[in-house]
XYZ file of C-alpha atoms in Angstrom:
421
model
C 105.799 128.028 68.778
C 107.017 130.074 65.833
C 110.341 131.044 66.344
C 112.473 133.121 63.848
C 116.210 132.781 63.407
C 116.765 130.165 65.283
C 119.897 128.543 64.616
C 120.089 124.948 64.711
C 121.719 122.507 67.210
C 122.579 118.773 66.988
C 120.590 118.050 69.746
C 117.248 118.583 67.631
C 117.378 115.246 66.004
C 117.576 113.519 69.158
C 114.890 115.507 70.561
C 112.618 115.008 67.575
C 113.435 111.429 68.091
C 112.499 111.042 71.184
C 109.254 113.212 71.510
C 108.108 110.012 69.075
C 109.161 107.768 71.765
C 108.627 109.253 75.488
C 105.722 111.121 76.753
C 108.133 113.872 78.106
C 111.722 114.865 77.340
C 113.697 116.937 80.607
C 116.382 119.107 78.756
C 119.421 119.496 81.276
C 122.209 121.881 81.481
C 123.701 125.436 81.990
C 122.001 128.260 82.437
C 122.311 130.224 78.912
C 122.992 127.578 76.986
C 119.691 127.342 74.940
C 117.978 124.907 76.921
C 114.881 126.877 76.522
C 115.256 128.860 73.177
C 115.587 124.641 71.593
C 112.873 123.847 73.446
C 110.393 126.306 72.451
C 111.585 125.445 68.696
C 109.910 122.119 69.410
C 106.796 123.191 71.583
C 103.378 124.747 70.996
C 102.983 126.519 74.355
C 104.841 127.280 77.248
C 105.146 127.592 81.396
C 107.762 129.787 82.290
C 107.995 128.776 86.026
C 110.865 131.176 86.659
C 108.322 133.893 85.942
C 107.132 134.927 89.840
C 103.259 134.772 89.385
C 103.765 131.342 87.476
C 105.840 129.743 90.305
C 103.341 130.811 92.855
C 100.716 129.173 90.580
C 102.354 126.303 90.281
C 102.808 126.052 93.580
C 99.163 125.928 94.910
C 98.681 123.699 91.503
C 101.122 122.117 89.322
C 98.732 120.748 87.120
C 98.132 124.865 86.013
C 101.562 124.300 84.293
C 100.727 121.642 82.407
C 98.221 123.591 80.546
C 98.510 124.254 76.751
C 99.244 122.658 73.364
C 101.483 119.724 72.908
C 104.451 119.685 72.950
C 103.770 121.982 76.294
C 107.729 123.552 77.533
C 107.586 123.682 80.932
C 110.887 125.882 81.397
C 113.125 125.312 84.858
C 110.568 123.316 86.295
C 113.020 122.063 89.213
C 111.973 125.541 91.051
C 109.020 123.423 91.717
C 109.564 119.992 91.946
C 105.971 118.852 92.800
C 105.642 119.563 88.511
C 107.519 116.607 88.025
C 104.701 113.857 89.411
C 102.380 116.253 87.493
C 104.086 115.348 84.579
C 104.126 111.723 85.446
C 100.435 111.372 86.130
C 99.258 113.722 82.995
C 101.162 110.801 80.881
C 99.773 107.976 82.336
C 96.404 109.022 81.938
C 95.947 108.292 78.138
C 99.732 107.486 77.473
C 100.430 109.735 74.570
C 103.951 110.490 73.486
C 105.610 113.892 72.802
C 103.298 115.698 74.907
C 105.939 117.850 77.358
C 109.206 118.985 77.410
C 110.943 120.055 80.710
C 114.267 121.979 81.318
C 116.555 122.055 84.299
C 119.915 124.263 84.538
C 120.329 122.272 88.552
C 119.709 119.108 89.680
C 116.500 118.055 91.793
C 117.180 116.188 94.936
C 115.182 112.714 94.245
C 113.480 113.468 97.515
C 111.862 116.430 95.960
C 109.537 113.851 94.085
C 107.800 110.507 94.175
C 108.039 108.984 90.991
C 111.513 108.391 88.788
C 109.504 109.060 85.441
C 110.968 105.972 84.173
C 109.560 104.879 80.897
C 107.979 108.065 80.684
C 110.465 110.771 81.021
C 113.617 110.840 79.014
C 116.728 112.948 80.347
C 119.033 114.517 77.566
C 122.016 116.735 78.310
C 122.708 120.358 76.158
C 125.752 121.928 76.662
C 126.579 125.051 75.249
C 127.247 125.623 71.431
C 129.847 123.272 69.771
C 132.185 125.233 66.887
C 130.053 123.858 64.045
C 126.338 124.717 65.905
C 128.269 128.696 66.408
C 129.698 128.179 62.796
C 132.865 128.355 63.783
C 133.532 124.733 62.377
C 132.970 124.292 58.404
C 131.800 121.010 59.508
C 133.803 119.087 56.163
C 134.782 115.859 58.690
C 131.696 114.486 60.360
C 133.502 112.834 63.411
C 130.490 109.753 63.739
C 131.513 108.546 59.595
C 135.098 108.510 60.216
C 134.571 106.272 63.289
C 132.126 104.023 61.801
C 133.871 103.695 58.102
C 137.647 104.274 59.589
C 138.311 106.446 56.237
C 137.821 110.055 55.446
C 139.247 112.146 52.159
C 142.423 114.267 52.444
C 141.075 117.684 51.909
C 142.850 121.469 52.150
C 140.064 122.932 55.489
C 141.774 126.221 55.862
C 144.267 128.076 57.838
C 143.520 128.978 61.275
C 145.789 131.441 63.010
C 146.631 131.545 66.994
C 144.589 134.109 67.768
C 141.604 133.305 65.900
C 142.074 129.860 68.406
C 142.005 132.315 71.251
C 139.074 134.507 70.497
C 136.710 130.749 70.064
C 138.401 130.064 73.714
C 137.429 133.094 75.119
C 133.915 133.643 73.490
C 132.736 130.540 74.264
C 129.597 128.323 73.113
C 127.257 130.653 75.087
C 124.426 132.114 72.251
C 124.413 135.625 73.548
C 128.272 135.889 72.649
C 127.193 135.013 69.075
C 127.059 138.550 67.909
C 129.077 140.548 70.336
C 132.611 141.083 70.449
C 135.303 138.766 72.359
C 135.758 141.285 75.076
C 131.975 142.101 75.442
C 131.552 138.012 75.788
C 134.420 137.929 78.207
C 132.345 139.908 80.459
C 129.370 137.112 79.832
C 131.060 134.484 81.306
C 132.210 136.832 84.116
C 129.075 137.595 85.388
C 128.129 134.077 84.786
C 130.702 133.187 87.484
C 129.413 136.002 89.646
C 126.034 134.475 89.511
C 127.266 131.237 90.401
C 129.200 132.541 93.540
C 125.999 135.397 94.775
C 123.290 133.456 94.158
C 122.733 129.770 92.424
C 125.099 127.846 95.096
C 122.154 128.857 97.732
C 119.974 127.498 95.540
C 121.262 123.470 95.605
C 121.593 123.233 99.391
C 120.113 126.412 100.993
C 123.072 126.354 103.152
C 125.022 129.913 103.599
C 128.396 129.260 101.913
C 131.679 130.996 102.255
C 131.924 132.666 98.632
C 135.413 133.439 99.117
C 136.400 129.773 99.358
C 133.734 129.086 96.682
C 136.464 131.467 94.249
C 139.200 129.818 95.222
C 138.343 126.388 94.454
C 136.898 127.801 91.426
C 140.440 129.416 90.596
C 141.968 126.335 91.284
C 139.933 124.374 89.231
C 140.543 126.733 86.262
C 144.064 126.477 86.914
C 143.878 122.594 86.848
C 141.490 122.544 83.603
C 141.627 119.255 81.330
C 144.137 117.416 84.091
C 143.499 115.047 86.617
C 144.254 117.069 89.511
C 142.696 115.185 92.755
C 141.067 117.224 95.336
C 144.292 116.800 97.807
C 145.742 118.708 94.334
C 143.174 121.337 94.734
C 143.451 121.633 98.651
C 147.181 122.266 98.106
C 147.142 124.855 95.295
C 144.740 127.027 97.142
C 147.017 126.806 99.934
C 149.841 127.946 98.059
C 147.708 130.655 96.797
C 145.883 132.492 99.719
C 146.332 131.862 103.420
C 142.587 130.870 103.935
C 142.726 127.148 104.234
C 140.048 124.764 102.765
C 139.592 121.395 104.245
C 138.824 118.215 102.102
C 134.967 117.467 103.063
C 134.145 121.241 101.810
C 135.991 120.785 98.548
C 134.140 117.623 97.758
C 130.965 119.335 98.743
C 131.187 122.778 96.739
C 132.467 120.057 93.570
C 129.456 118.361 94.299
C 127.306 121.663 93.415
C 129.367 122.783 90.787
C 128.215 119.481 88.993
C 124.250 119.760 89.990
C 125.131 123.192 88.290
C 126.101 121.463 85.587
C 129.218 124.309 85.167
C 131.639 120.712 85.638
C 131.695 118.104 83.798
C 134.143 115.440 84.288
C 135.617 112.956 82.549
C 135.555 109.042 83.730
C 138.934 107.063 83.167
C 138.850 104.096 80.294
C 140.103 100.683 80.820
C 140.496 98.379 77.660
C 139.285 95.504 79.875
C 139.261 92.655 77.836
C 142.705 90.229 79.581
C 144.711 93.439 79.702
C 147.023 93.522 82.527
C 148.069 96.963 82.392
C 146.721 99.241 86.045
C 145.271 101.772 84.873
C 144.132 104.707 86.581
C 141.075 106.060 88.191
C 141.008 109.957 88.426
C 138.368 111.783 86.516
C 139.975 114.389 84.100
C 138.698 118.334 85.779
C 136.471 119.669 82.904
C 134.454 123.067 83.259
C 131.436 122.862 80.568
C 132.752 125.655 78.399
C 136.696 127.142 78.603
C 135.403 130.582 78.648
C 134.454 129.684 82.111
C 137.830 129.115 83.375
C 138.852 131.723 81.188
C 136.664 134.325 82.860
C 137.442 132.850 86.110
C 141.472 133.492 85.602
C 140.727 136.833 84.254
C 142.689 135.984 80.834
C 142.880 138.217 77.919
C 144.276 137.785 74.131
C 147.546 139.143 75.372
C 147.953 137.070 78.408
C 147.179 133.728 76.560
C 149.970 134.303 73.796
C 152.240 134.436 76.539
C 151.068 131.259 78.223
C 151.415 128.867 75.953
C 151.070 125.975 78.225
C 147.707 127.190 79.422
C 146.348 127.579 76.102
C 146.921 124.381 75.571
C 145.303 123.129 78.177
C 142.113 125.621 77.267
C 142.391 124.165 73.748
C 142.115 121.114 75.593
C 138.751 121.859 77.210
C 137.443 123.498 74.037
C 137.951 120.266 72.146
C 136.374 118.265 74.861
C 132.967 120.612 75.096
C 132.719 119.856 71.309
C 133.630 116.129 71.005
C 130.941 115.413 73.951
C 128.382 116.730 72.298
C 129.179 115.462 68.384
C 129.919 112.095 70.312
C 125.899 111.747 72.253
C 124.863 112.572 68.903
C 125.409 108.455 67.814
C 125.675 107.469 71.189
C 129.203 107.079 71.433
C 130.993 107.618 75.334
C 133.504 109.812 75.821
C 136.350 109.324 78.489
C 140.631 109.739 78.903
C 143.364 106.809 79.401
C 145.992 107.165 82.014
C 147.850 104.107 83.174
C 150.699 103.548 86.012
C 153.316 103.714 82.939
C 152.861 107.559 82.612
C 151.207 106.854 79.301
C 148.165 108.827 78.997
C 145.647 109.436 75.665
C 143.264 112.754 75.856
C 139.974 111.256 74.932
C 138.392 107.790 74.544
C 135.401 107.419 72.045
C 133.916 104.226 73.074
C 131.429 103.611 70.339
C 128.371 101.183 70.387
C 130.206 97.940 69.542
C 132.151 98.192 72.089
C 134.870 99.729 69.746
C 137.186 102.543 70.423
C 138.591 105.324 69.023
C 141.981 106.636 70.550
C 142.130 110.392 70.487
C 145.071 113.563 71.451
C 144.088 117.075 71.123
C 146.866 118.974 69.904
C 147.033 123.084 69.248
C 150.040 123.103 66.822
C 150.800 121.620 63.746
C 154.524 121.411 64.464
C 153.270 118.381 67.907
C 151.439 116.240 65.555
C 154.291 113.926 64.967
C 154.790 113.625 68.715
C 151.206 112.761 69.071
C 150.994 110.281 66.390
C 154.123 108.258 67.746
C 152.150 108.957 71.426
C 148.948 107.326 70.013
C 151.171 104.374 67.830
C 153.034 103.458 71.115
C 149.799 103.022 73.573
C 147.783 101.488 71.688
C 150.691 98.949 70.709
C 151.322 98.405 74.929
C 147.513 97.635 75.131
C 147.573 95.217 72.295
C 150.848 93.759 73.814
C 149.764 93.711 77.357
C 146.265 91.820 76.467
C 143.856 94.311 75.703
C 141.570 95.104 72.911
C 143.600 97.704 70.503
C 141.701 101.016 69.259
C 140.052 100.782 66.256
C 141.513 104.047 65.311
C 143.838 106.658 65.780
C 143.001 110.352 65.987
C 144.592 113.877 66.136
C 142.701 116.730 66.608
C 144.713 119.880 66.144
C 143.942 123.157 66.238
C 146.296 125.234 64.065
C 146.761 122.750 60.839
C 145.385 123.350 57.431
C 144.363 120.122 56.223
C 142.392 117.054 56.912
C 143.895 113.883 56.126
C 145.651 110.244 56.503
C 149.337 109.725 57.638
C 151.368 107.261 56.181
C 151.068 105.653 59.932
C 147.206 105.547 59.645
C 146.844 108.241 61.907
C 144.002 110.584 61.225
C 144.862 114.421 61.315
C 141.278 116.643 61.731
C 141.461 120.186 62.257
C 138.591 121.361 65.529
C 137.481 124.005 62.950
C 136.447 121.415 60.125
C 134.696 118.800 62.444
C 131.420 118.221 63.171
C 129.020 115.125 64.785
């Protein structure tokens, strides 16, 4: 399908890739984060089952939305599940590659369906737009040659001020903020929320849920962004916070849909395995999929954010993670945080396909780098001490320094707005 101005995400290769190997490709994520704008990039025609008439089609026949030119998009085709043993049949029948693509913004119940797709369906995640997809990142570091060759030039990238940090928090990676302002995007993500609390929670479970306790767990998780708050954590803030109490088994429940919404997206816990001795822990570090999500959620503005400093941080945080997860899948590296007994704790893990890893702390200003760098140093020294396999190298991503380069340590220094996969 011809499609004009259509700016380019790293997830094209992959898909490209893999149309070569796998009959069909199912596209996963948010809502409105180009799921199906990619996906008619790479198609000749289209199903749009959200599209009333087409879903009531589909439902007497889901072969009818199979119909059309390869690659064939069928878009959000979990509104009918029955499509997905369509699919599966249509590709066993001659065994052709490339011939659908599929997107999903919630998770399908297995139930819903016979067949896994196995060997015939291939599930890739999109999230929404890193800083070098919006063109917000010159993209002068590519994060997958510095962790294969361990080297990368010193080189000037820029100055970024504070509030040009701020305005890429609060925009977000969501294409329709692209071209509008940072308040006009603000109010985006707001009624993205809104959605999420009126109408797509009845959607996973068909269950009538309370949508006030729906806000406050989402408050509290956008209070407890990029930390490993547990869900006794989250019980107790919104306790502190509003009278209406919230008992464990619904917590785990609503965090349950706010994944098959794909609007979470946490972050496993690393071990260095080999002989190490050290306990390490086991909490998954809270992660919405975008920061303007929190943002929107804790109704934060410019202003409010310059005089929070320990938030931003935090939001900085989570805008570093959306990024590094996606330039990471890009050469199949894995992406999780280190947090042992000790109290010493590392912001991201790249785990890379040798089994390899790459130690990394996300830092806003240029004036915590040292801090970092002697952080980074000391850990990865305990790990090597305490029988582990040491990281094969050391990373700080910051967000306010001007320059890309080397310490005299060997730790890296990349500025978030010269990165890319």
């Amino acid at each position: 399908m011809e499609i004009t101005n259509y700016k380019k995400r790293i997830i094209d290769a992959t898909i490209e890739k893999y149309l070569k190997i796998f009959g069909a490709i199912l596209i996963e994520g948010p809502k409105w984060c180009g799921k199906t704008w990619t996906s008619r990039y790479h198609c000749n025609s289209q199903f749009l089952v959200g599209n009333l008439n087409n879903k009531k089609l589909a439902l007497l026949d889901p072969n009818i939305a199979l119909e059309g030119s390869y690659p064939h998009l069928v878009d959000e085709w979990q509104e009918v599940p029955s499509i997905w043993d369509a699919v599966r049949y249509k590709i066993d029948e001659d065994n052709l590659k490339g011939r659908f693509i599929l997107t999903g913004s919630t998770t399908v119940h297995k139930d819903s369906y016979i067949h896994s797709g196995t060997g015939r369906i291939s599930r890739l995640k999109m999230r929404p737009m890193s800083l070098y997809e919006s063109g917000a990142s010159n993209g002068k570091i590519s994060l997958k040659d510095l962790c294969i060759n361990k080297e990368s030039e010193n080189i000037f990238t820029g100055d970024i001020s504070l509030t040009t940090i701020i305005d890429l928090i609060l925009k977000g990676g969501w294409p329709a903020s692209l071209e509008v302002s940072t308040a006009e995007s603000l109010i985006i993500a707001k009624e993205y929320i809104k959605s999420i609390i009126q109408e797509d929670i009845y959607k996973i479970d068909f269950v009538n849920r309370d949508a006030h306790k729906i806000e406050l767990l989402l408050k509290s998780l956008a209070r407890n962004e990029s930390t490993t708050a547990s869900n006794n954590t989250l019980k107790r803030d919104i306790n502190e916070i509003d009278l209406d109490d919230i008992n464990s088994e619904t917590i785990s429940k609503y965090l349950n849909i706010f994944n098959s919404l794909y609007i979470s997206e946490n972050i496993p816990p690393f071990s260095p395995k080999i002989r190490s001795s050290l306990r390490v822990k086991q909490a998954y570090k809270r992660h919405f999929v975008d920061p303007s999500l929190p943002s929107a959620i804790l109704n934060l503005t410019k202003e409010k954010l310059l005089n929070d400093l320990e938030l931003l941080g935090f939001l900085f945080e989570s805008l570093v993670i959306r990024d590094i997860l996606t330039y990471a899948e890009s050469f199949n590296a894995k992406v999780f945080h280190y947090q042992d007994y000790k109290g010493n704790e590392i912001d991201l893990i790249l785990e890379l396909e040798d089994s390899s890893f790459v130690a990394i702390e996300i830092k806003l200003g240029a004036h915590q780098i040292d801090d970092a760098a002697n952080n980074l140093i000391k850990i990865n020294s305990t790990i090597k001490k305490e029988g582990g396999k040491e990281a094969s190298l050391l990373l700080i991503i910051s967000g306010l320094s001007n320059a890309a380069y080397k310490r005299d340590d060997g730790v890296f220094v990349i500025p978030i707005t010269s990165l890319k996969n």
